[in-house]
XYZ file of C-alpha atoms in Angstrom:
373
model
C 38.679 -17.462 -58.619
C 41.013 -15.442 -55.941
C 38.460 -14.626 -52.811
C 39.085 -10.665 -51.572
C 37.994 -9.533 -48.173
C 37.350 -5.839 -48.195
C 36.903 -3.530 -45.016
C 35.855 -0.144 -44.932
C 33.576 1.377 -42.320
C 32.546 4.088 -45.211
C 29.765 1.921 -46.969
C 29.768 4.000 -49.945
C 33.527 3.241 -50.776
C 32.650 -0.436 -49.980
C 30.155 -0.404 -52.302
C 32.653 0.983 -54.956
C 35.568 -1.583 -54.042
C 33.273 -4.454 -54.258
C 32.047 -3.189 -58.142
C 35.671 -2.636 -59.068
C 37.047 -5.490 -57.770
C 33.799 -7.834 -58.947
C 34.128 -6.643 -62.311
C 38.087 -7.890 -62.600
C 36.560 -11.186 -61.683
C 37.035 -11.702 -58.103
C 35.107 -12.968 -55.046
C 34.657 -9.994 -53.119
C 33.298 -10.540 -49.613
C 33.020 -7.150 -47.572
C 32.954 -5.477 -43.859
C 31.947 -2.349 -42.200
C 32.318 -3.372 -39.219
C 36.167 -4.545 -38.838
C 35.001 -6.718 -35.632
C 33.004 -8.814 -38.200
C 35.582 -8.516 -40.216
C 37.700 -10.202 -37.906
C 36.220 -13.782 -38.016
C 36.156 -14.085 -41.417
C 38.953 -16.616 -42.922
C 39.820 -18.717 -46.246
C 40.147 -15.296 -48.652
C 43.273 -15.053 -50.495
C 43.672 -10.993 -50.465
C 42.256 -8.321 -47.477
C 42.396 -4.948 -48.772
C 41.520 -2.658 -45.595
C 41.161 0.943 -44.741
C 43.453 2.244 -42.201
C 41.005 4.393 -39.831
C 38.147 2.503 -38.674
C 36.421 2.647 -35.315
C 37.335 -0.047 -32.677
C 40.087 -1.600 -34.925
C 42.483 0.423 -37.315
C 43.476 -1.279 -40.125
C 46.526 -2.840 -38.689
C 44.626 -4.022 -35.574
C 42.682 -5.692 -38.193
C 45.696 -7.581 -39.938
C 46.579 -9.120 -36.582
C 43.729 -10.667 -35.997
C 43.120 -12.101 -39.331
C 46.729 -13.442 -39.420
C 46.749 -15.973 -36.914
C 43.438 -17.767 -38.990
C 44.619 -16.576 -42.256
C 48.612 -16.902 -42.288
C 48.901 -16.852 -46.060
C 46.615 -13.985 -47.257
C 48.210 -10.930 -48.733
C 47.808 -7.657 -47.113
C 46.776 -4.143 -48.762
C 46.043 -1.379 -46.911
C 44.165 2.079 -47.803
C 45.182 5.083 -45.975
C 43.796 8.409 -46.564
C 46.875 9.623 -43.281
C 49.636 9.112 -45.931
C 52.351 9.823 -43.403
C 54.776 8.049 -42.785
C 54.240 7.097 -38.729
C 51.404 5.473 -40.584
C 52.635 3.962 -43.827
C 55.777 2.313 -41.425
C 53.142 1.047 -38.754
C 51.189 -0.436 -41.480
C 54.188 -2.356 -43.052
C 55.806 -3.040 -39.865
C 53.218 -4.420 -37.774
C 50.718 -5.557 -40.357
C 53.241 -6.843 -42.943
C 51.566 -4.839 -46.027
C 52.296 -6.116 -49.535
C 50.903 -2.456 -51.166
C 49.748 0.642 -48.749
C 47.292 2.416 -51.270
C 46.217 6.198 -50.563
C 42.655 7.728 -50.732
C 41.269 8.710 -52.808
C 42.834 5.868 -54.861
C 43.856 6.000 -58.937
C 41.851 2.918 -60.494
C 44.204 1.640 -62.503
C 47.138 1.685 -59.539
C 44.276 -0.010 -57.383
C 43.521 -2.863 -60.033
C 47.108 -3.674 -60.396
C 48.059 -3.721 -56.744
C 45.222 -6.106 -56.170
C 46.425 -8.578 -59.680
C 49.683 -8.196 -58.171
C 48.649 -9.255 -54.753
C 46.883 -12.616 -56.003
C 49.734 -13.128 -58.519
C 52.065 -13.330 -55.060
C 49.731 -15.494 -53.100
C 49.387 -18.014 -56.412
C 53.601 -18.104 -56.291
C 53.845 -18.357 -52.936
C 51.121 -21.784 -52.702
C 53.570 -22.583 -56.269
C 56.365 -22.238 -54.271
C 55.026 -24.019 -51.119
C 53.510 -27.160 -53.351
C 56.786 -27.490 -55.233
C 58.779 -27.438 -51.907
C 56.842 -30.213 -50.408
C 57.270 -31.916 -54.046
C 61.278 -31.649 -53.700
C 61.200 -32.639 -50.270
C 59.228 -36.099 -51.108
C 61.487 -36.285 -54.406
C 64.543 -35.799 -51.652
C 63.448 -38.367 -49.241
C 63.009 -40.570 -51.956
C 66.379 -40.261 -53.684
C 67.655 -40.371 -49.984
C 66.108 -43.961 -49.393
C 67.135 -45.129 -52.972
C 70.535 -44.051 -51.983
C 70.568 -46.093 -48.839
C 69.200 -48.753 -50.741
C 72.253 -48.337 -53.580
C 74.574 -48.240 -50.627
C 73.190 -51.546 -48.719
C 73.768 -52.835 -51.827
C 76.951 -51.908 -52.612
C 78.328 -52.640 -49.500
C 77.188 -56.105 -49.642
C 78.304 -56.998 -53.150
C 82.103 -55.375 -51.580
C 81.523 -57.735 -48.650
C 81.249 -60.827 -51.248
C 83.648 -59.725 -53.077
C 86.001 -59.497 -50.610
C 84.551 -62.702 -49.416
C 85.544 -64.156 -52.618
C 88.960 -62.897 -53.089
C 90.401 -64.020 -49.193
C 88.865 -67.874 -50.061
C 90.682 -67.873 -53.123
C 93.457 -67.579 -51.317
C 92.342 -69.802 -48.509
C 91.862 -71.933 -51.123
C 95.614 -72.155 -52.411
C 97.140 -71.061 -48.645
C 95.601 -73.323 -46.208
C 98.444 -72.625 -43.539
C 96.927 -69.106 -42.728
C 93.312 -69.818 -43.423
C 91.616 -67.477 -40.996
C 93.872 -65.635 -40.279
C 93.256 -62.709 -42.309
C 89.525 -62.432 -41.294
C 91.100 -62.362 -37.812
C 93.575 -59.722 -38.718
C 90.442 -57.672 -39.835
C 88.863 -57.253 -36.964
C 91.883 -56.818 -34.978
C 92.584 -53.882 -37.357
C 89.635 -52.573 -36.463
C 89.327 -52.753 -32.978
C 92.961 -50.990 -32.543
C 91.349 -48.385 -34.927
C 88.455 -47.870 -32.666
C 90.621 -47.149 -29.777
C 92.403 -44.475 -31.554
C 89.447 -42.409 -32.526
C 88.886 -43.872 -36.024
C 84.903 -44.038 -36.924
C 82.578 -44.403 -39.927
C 84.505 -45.249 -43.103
C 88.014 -44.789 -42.057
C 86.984 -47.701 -39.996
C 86.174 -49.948 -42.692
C 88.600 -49.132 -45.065
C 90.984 -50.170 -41.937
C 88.910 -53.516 -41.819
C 89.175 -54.341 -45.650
C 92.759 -53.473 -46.057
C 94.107 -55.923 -43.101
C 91.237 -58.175 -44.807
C 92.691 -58.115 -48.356
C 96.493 -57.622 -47.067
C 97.791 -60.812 -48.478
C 95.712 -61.061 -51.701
C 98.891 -60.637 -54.360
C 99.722 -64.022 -52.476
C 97.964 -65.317 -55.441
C 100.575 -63.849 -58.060
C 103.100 -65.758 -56.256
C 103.980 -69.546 -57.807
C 102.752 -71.996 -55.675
C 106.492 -73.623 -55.480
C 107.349 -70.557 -53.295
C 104.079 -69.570 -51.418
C 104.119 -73.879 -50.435
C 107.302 -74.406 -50.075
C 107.880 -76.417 -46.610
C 111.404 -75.153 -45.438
C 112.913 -71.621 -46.281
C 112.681 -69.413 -49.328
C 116.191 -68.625 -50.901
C 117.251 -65.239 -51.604
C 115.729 -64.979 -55.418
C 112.509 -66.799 -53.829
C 112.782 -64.067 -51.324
C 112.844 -61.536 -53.739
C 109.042 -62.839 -55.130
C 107.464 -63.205 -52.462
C 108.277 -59.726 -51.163
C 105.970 -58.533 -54.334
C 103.711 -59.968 -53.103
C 102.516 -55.967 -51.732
C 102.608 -54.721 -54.965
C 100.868 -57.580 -56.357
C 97.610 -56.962 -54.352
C 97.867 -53.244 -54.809
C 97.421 -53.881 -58.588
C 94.678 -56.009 -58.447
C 92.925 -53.570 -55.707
C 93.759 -50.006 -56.918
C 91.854 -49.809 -60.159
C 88.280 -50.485 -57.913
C 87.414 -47.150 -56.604
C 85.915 -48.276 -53.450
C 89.072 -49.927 -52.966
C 91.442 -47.180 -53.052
C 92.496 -46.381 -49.880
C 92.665 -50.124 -48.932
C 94.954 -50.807 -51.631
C 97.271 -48.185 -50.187
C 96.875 -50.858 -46.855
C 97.668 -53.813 -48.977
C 100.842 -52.124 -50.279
C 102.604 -50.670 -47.392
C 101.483 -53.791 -44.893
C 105.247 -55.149 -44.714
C 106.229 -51.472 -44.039
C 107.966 -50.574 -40.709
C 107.918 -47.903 -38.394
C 111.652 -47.403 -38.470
C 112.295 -47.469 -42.777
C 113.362 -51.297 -42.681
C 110.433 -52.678 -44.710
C 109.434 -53.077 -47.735
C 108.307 -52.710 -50.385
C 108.665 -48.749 -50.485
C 111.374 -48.459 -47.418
C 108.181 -45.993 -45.673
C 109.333 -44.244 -42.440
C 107.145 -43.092 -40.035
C 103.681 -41.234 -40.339
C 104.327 -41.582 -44.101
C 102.990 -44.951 -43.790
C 99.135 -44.570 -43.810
C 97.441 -45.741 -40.340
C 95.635 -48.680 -41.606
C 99.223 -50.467 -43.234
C 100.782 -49.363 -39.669
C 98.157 -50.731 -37.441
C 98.175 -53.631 -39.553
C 101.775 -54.177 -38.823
C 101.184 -54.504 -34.761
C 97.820 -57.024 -35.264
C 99.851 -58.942 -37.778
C 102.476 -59.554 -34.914
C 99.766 -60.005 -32.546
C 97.739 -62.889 -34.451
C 101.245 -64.599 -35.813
C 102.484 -65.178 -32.022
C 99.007 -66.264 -30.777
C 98.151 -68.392 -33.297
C 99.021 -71.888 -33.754
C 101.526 -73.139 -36.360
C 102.845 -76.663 -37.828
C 105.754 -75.750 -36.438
C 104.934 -74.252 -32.976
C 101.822 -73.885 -30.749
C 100.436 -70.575 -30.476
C 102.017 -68.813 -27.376
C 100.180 -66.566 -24.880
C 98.881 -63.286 -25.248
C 101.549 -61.890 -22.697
C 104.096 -63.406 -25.548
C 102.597 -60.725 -27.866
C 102.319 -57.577 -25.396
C 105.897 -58.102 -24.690
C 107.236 -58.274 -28.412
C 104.916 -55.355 -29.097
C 106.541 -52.849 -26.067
C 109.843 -54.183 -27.241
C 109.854 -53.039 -30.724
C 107.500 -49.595 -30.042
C 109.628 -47.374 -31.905
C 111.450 -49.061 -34.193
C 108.655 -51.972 -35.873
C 105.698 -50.544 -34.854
C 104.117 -47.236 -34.355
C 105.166 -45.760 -31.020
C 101.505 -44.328 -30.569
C 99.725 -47.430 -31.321
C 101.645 -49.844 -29.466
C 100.062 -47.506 -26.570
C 97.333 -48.146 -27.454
C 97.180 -51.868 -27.907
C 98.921 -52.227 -24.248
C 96.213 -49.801 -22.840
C 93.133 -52.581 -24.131
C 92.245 -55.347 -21.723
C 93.356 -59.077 -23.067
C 89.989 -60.313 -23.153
C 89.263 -57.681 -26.184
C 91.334 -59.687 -28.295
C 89.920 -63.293 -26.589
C 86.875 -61.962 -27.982
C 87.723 -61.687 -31.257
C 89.509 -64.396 -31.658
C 86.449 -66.716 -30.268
C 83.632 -64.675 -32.901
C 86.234 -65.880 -35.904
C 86.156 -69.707 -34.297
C 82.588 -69.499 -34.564
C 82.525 -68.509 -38.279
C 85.118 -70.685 -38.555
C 82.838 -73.899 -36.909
C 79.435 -72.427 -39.207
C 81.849 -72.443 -42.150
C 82.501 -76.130 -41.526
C 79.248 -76.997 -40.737
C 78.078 -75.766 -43.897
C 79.927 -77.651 -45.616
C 80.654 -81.020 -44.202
C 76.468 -81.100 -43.083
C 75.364 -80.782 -46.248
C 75.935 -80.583 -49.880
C 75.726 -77.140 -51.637
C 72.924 -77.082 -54.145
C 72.949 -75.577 -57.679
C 71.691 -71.945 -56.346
C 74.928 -72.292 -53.516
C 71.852 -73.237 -50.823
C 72.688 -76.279 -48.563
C 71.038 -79.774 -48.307
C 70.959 -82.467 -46.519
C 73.736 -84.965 -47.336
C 72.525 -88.140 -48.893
C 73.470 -91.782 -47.450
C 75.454 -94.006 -49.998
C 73.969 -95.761 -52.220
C 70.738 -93.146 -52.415
């Protein structure tokens, strides 16, 4: 049952509101003294006369807002001018301003009208809160969903570069190292959020069609010959294949492919010049360089980083992305130290894992057994 405040100092046209309004079924609690009036609270409609001694009716309104924000406001006036009518719906936010003497059925309806507004507005207010829970928790399923799906990509990936581990033991790190070169370079040159892992994944996956090449030519100890040369330089295309039809691969398929591209139109497999080589495939191209001179090969030892910064300002321009090579020269050596050293130690937990202990049927390590257990 709605709960009506009514204020009137003229008792006899209290008396009359409270009948009318008692016999449509409402709680009518009334005032003829509007400083009473004042204190009252928890009603869902006021319906107030304008002219009252030592509050007017909009006086009135202001008081009772501050304890009773979400009552509706009607107002009786028997000064229907308009000072008054825009003073009553200015400063006392009316819903209805009602004249005296009033027309019953006009005053019935205003009222049903003004409980009708205050039940949508507590509908509205209820199924506001409602959507906001509902929101916060799609928004913490979808964080969930996300955690998730960025961990399944994470094994996947995972999966893919051991398989080629696996089959190309030469370079066996080296594309997780590659990785987070990529990334770091990207850092420096303003890349955040996902650009910055799509960067990551691409120098990550950049040699997976190396597993579409035979093994006679990936293994092979001295040096391809020109038709051997000719597969393993589809070996881009390969990967981008394999990569392109996951969604969340996409854009580092587009890495995988143009990886061998150069700055200056000489690579392959698409001849890309320029900026129409996407960033990721052309900051590959400089941390490729980078980890291939500082790394350690059966046929060489891994020369110093100063090796690589030198190669790097000597083909700006022309291999490698004018811009970029700027940026590699601008980062302190020990950035790269640093990176290389976190791979060694995945590199040392990888082998510890495995030559420790035996992997059990769930992929959990145990405790190797002696001979003869």
């Amino acid at each position: 049952m709605a709960r009506i405040l009514v204020v009137d100092d003229d008792v006899l046209i209290l008396s009359a509101l409270s009948r009318i309004l008692q016999a449509e079924g409402y709680e009518v609690v009334t005032h003829s003294d509007p400083m009473q009036a004042a204190r009252e609270q928890g009603f869902d409609v006021v319906l107030t006369d304008f002219m009252m001694p030592y509050l007017n009716g909009v006086e009135l309104l202001a008081a009772l807002r501050e304890k009773n924000p979400r009552a509706v406001r009607l107002m009786l006036t028997a000064a229907a001018d308009f000072k008054t009518a825009s003073e009553a719906v200015n400063r006392g936010e009316v819903f209805r301003l009602l004249g005296k003497p009033w027309a019953l059925s006009e005053l019935t309806s205003s009222v049903r009208q003004a409980v009708e507004h205050r039940r949508l507005v507590e509908a509205n207010e209820r199924l506001t809160r409602e959507v906001a829970d509902k929101n916060e928790e799609l928004l913490e399923i979808n964080q969930d969903l996300e955690r998730r799906v960025i961990e399944r990509t994470a094994g996947l990936l995972d999966g893919l570069i051991s398989a080629l581990d696996y089959r190309d033991t030469e370079t066996q790190w080296h594309s997780r190292r590659v990785s987070l070169y990529a990334r770091r370079l990207a850092q420096e040159i303003g890349l955040t959020g996902p650009a910055l892992d799509v960067v990551e994944q691409g120098a990550l996956l950049h040699d997976i069609g190396k597993i579409g090449v035979r093994d006679s030519i990936l293994l092979k100890p001295g040096p391809l010959t020109p038709d051997e040369w000719v597969e393993m330089k589809q070996h881009p295309e390969f990967g981008y294949r394999m990569l392109a039809k996951m969604p969340y691969l996409h854009e580092a398929a587009l890495i995988v492919l143009q990886h061998q591209e150069r700055w200056d139109g000489k690579g392959y497999p698409l001849g890309l010049k320029g900026e129409d080589i996407v960033v990721g495939a052309r900051i590959f191209c400089l941390v490729d360089t980078l980890d291939a001179i500082t790394s350690d090969r059966p046929y060489r030892k891994g020369r110093p980083m100063s090796v690589a910064r030198d190669e790097v300002r000597r083909c700006a321009g022309t291999q490698f992305d004018p811009a970029l090579a700027e940026a590699f020269l601008n980062l302190p050596e020990t950035e790269w130290a640093r990176i290389r050293r976190e791979v060694e130690v995945m590199e040392e937990a990888e082998d510890r894992r495995w030559n420790g202990g035996q992997l059990n049927a769930k992929g959990e390590t145990e405790p190797a057994r002696a001979s003869g257990a």
